[in-house]
Amino acid sequence: MHLERLIRVGRGLEPADVVLKNARVVNVFSGEIQNADVAFCEDKIAGVGQYQGLKEYDLKGSYVTPGFIDAHMHVESYMVQVSEFARTALPLGTTAIVADPHEIANVMGTDGIAYILKSSKYNPLSVYVTLSSCVPASPLETSGAELDAIDLIGFFQDKWVLGLAEVMNFPGVLNGDPEVLNKIRIAKDKQIDGHAPGLTGLDLNGYIAAGINSDHECSTIEEAAEKLRLGMHIMIREGSVARNLKDLLPLVNDYTLSRIMFCTDDRTPLDLLTRGHINSMIRDAISSGISPVWAIRMATLNTAQYYKLNRVGGVAPGWMADVVVLDDLEKMTPRMVFKQGILAAEDGQMVFPETARRPIPLRGSVNVQWLREEDFRIPAVDGKDCRVIRVIPKQLITVSETAAPKVVEGAVTPDIDRDLLKMVVIERHHATGNVGMGLVRGFGLKQGAIASSVAHDSHNLIVIGTNDHDIFTAAVQLVKMQGGLCAVRNGEVLESLPLPIGGLMSDKPLAEVCACLEKLKNAAHSLGCTMEDPYMQMAFLSLPVIPDLKLTDRGLVDVSKFEIVPLFLN
């Protein structure tokens, strides 16, 4: 950028490279919608007013907004490579994301973080990264790696690294765990994001005092309001399972607006295609009564300012020329998306030229001790009830229940009539032979088994089934594919989706991945499953940092006590 030319173009003394004529500019600074032209000089906005340019687009009253920014998300949740995600998200108006490579870091460690950073280069989408703070998420599971502060410190020199990602080990913060605090210390002047569902009172004060500035786990207005009062920024999340947007929108007012952002956290590829991305959150916020300018500000300027992105997130002179053109503010369907002053997408399709890229090699990630069907047998204990994980549809939290197990030939057996299914989590990183076993209620399977290597946060193999043979068959299929998803019945694999990149991502186009996911969902439903998206729901049943009862490769976890508990009650 030649600064002198930018000034001359802004003054109208030279023609702009591109001018968006006759626009209605959504001004996230003043709250107005103003009639003006928008002039680009190389990758910057030169001015908002009346301009001529070398190339002009007559918008005839269409709206111009800043490019949308996802404040917190995991690319791995979309099960495709970064470049493939960009091809879908950018035409939806997303020009930047703040990605936490937490999933692949739990599998691959620093190699996983480096993979996301390297594969993000030369994309028409700005991919910023916050460094995964909890690998593993807890000591109650076996992950593929353990990252200490010393492992992360070098990454903070990268200009695309904005801070420390969701500090979900809040017990470690509160109890002064040296390693947790060292990670907070090395973040220095970068942002530190939180992850503290349900934390309240003086403990919340202590957590925030450590330097943690945001939270995306709020599910009630009361929880979010308390965190706001104590100085936190709130990321309203609308994922595929955890959907908090409509519950938290009443929080937005003149005082709180500047401290609220939008994020998707975890969405499925199918949701990305059918619902959209950040544009869907803006659309839903507007339909719920939020001012269009406010909704757009929460998806743009607020996020950029929180992460200290200089001159990003607004339509103003000298700011980055990342803008979205919309015919209306209700449907939120972009007509054009400009990235750094270049037309990158039009009418839902990428027009940005493809860049040839070298493959980034990664090692295989599924290393399982030899499996036998008898490994999944649970010997019964006479007269003892079992703990049961009860799933709450479309929520990450579960309920801990108890039930008398069905016993056949001395072993605990799934009870289809009572919807008590067997669930196993198989360690897949170090071939330890760990197999956690328990019972789960809420999936409704009548036959067969479903399985996945996407199992937060350590991403061990997780299987839910009605009998040991199908559970065994499903687990073996995951090993054969080096990770993925599958559905099994009577020892036959009905459908499968290989995820060879860390057991988390496909190397195929997103449309192809979505087609496989639809087949997998249909297969699960044909087995009797009543869950709308059983694979997404299943993926969080091994997450030992969200209440109440979860299952890892080391056994059942009582999250409130933060300890392993036996399957059978004393």
mmCIF file of N, CA and C in Angstrom, residues 100-101 105 109-111 113-114 117 129-135 146-158 161 163-165 167 179-180 182-184 186-187:
data_model
loop_
_atom_site.group_PDB
_atom_site.id
_atom_site.type_symbol
_atom_site.label_atom_id
_atom_site.label_comp_id
_atom_site.label_asym_id
_atom_site.label_seq_id
_atom_site.Cartn_x
_atom_site.Cartn_y
_atom_site.Cartn_z
ATOM 1 N N ASP A 100 -9.924 -21.878 17.198
ATOM 2 C CA ASP A 100 -9.185 -22.574 18.260
ATOM 3 C C ASP A 100 -8.939 -23.994 17.762
ATOM 4 N N PRO A 101 -7.681 -24.355 17.471
ATOM 5 C CA PRO A 101 -7.382 -25.695 16.949
ATOM 6 C C PRO A 101 -7.359 -26.749 18.054
ATOM 7 N N ALA A 105 -5.296 -30.281 18.162
ATOM 8 C CA ALA A 105 -4.197 -30.191 19.123
ATOM 9 C C ALA A 105 -4.276 -31.324 20.144
ATOM 10 N N GLY A 109 -1.104 -32.492 19.098
ATOM 11 C CA GLY A 109 -0.239 -31.577 19.822
ATOM 12 C C GLY A 109 0.166 -30.374 18.984
ATOM 13 N N THR A 110 1.428 -29.950 19.108
ATOM 14 C CA THR A 110 1.886 -28.772 18.371
ATOM 15 C C THR A 110 1.834 -28.999 16.868
ATOM 16 N N ASP A 111 1.976 -30.245 16.424
ATOM 17 C CA ASP A 111 1.848 -30.534 14.993
ATOM 18 C C ASP A 111 0.455 -30.160 14.492
ATOM 19 N N ILE A 113 -1.566 -27.748 15.789
ATOM 20 C CA ILE A 113 -1.660 -26.285 15.705
ATOM 21 C C ILE A 113 -0.938 -25.786 14.459
ATOM 22 N N ALA A 114 0.262 -26.315 14.222
ATOM 23 C CA ALA A 114 1.033 -25.901 13.044
ATOM 24 C C ALA A 114 0.286 -26.248 11.763
ATOM 25 N N LEU A 117 -2.353 -23.551 11.146
ATOM 26 C CA LEU A 117 -1.721 -22.297 10.717
ATOM 27 C C LEU A 117 -1.203 -22.398 9.285
ATOM 28 N N VAL A 129 -5.917 -17.360 14.969
ATOM 29 C CA VAL A 129 -5.864 -18.519 15.855
ATOM 30 C C VAL A 129 -5.701 -18.062 17.294
ATOM 31 N N THR A 130 -6.429 -18.727 18.182
ATOM 32 C CA THR A 130 -6.142 -18.638 19.613
ATOM 33 C C THR A 130 -5.607 -19.997 20.040
ATOM 34 N N LEU A 131 -4.576 -19.985 20.842
ATOM 35 C CA LEU A 131 -3.863 -21.222 21.172
ATOM 36 C C LEU A 131 -4.613 -22.040 22.209
ATOM 37 N N SER A 132 -4.709 -23.310 21.957
ATOM 38 C CA SER A 132 -5.458 -24.221 22.818
ATOM 39 C C SER A 132 -4.819 -24.286 24.201
ATOM 40 N N SER A 133 -5.616 -23.943 25.211
ATOM 41 C CA SER A 133 -5.081 -23.815 26.564
ATOM 42 C C SER A 133 -5.170 -25.100 27.367
ATOM 43 N N CYS A 134 -6.038 -26.005 26.953
ATOM 44 C CA CYS A 134 -6.297 -27.202 27.759
ATOM 45 C C CYS A 134 -6.147 -28.461 26.921
ATOM 46 N N VAL A 135 -4.927 -28.871 26.749
ATOM 47 C CA VAL A 135 -4.628 -30.117 26.040
ATOM 48 C C VAL A 135 -3.800 -30.991 26.968
ATOM 49 N N GLU A 146 0.071 -33.632 25.320
ATOM 50 C CA GLU A 146 -0.042 -32.732 26.461
ATOM 51 C C GLU A 146 0.764 -31.490 26.130
ATOM 52 N N LEU A 147 0.105 -30.324 26.156
ATOM 53 C CA LEU A 147 0.781 -29.082 25.812
ATOM 54 C C LEU A 147 0.978 -28.238 27.061
ATOM 55 N N ASP A 148 2.236 -27.960 27.371
ATOM 56 C CA ASP A 148 2.575 -27.072 28.471
ATOM 57 C C ASP A 148 2.797 -25.666 27.932
ATOM 58 N N ALA A 149 2.998 -24.734 28.830
ATOM 59 C CA ALA A 149 3.250 -23.347 28.425
ATOM 60 C C ALA A 149 4.468 -23.264 27.505
ATOM 61 N N ILE A 150 5.467 -24.050 27.783
ATOM 62 C CA ILE A 150 6.695 -24.011 26.977
ATOM 63 C C ILE A 150 6.424 -24.445 25.540
ATOM 64 N N ASP A 151 5.406 -25.309 25.346
ATOM 65 C CA ASP A 151 5.065 -25.762 23.995
ATOM 66 C C ASP A 151 4.356 -24.671 23.204
ATOM 67 N N LEU A 152 3.679 -23.770 23.891
ATOM 68 C CA LEU A 152 2.859 -22.746 23.231
ATOM 69 C C LEU A 152 3.601 -21.442 22.997
ATOM 70 N N ILE A 153 4.615 -21.170 23.801
ATOM 71 C CA ILE A 153 5.180 -19.822 23.845
ATOM 72 C C ILE A 153 5.684 -19.349 22.480
ATOM 73 N N GLY A 154 6.258 -20.244 21.693
ATOM 74 C CA GLY A 154 6.772 -19.838 20.384
ATOM 75 C C GLY A 154 5.692 -19.404 19.413
ATOM 76 N N PHE A 155 4.508 -19.991 19.533
ATOM 77 C CA PHE A 155 3.420 -19.651 18.614
ATOM 78 C C PHE A 155 2.935 -18.211 18.800
ATOM 79 N N PHE A 156 3.136 -17.636 19.979
ATOM 80 C CA PHE A 156 2.651 -16.280 20.223
ATOM 81 C C PHE A 156 3.378 -15.244 19.370
ATOM 82 N N GLN A 157 4.478 -15.634 18.746
ATOM 83 C CA GLN A 157 5.195 -14.703 17.865
ATOM 84 C C GLN A 157 4.540 -14.597 16.494
ATOM 85 N N ASP A 158 3.667 -15.522 16.176
ATOM 86 C CA ASP A 158 2.987 -15.513 14.879
ATOM 87 C C ASP A 158 1.928 -14.415 14.861
ATOM 88 N N VAL A 161 -1.736 -15.272 15.506
ATOM 89 C CA VAL A 161 -2.154 -15.790 16.818
ATOM 90 C C VAL A 161 -2.588 -14.619 17.690
ATOM 91 N N GLY A 163 -4.309 -14.904 20.822
ATOM 92 C CA GLY A 163 -4.416 -15.057 22.260
ATOM 93 C C GLY A 163 -4.483 -16.508 22.683
ATOM 94 N N LEU A 164 -4.961 -16.696 23.917
ATOM 95 C CA LEU A 164 -5.108 -18.014 24.513
ATOM 96 C C LEU A 164 -6.576 -18.404 24.453
ATOM 97 N N ALA A 165 -6.845 -19.602 23.938
ATOM 98 C CA ALA A 165 -8.233 -20.031 23.736
ATOM 99 C C ALA A 165 -8.859 -20.521 25.035
ATOM 100 N N VAL A 167 -10.151 -21.173 28.337
ATOM 101 C CA VAL A 167 -9.532 -21.773 29.527
ATOM 102 C C VAL A 167 -10.620 -22.540 30.270
ATOM 103 N N GLU A 179 0.823 -24.916 36.030
ATOM 104 C CA GLU A 179 0.888 -24.997 34.571
ATOM 105 C C GLU A 179 -0.223 -24.176 33.917
ATOM 106 N N VAL A 180 -1.414 -24.220 34.495
ATOM 107 C CA VAL A 180 -2.515 -23.405 33.961
ATOM 108 C C VAL A 180 -2.166 -21.926 34.062
ATOM 109 N N ASN A 182 0.790 -20.590 34.217
ATOM 110 C CA ASN A 182 1.897 -20.256 33.313
ATOM 111 C C ASN A 182 1.382 -19.960 31.909
ATOM 112 N N LYS A 183 0.380 -20.697 31.467
ATOM 113 C CA LYS A 183 -0.198 -20.439 30.143
ATOM 114 C C LYS A 183 -0.858 -19.063 30.107
ATOM 115 N N ILE A 184 -1.506 -18.696 31.192
ATOM 116 C CA ILE A 184 -2.118 -17.362 31.265
ATOM 117 C C ILE A 184 -1.024 -16.289 31.252
ATOM 118 N N ILE A 186 2.018 -16.361 29.905
ATOM 119 C CA ILE A 186 2.731 -16.169 28.630
ATOM 120 C C ILE A 186 1.862 -15.496 27.584
ATOM 121 N N ALA A 187 0.537 -15.438 27.822
ATOM 122 C CA ALA A 187 -0.340 -14.742 26.869
ATOM 123 C C ALA A 187 -0.080 -13.241 26.889
#
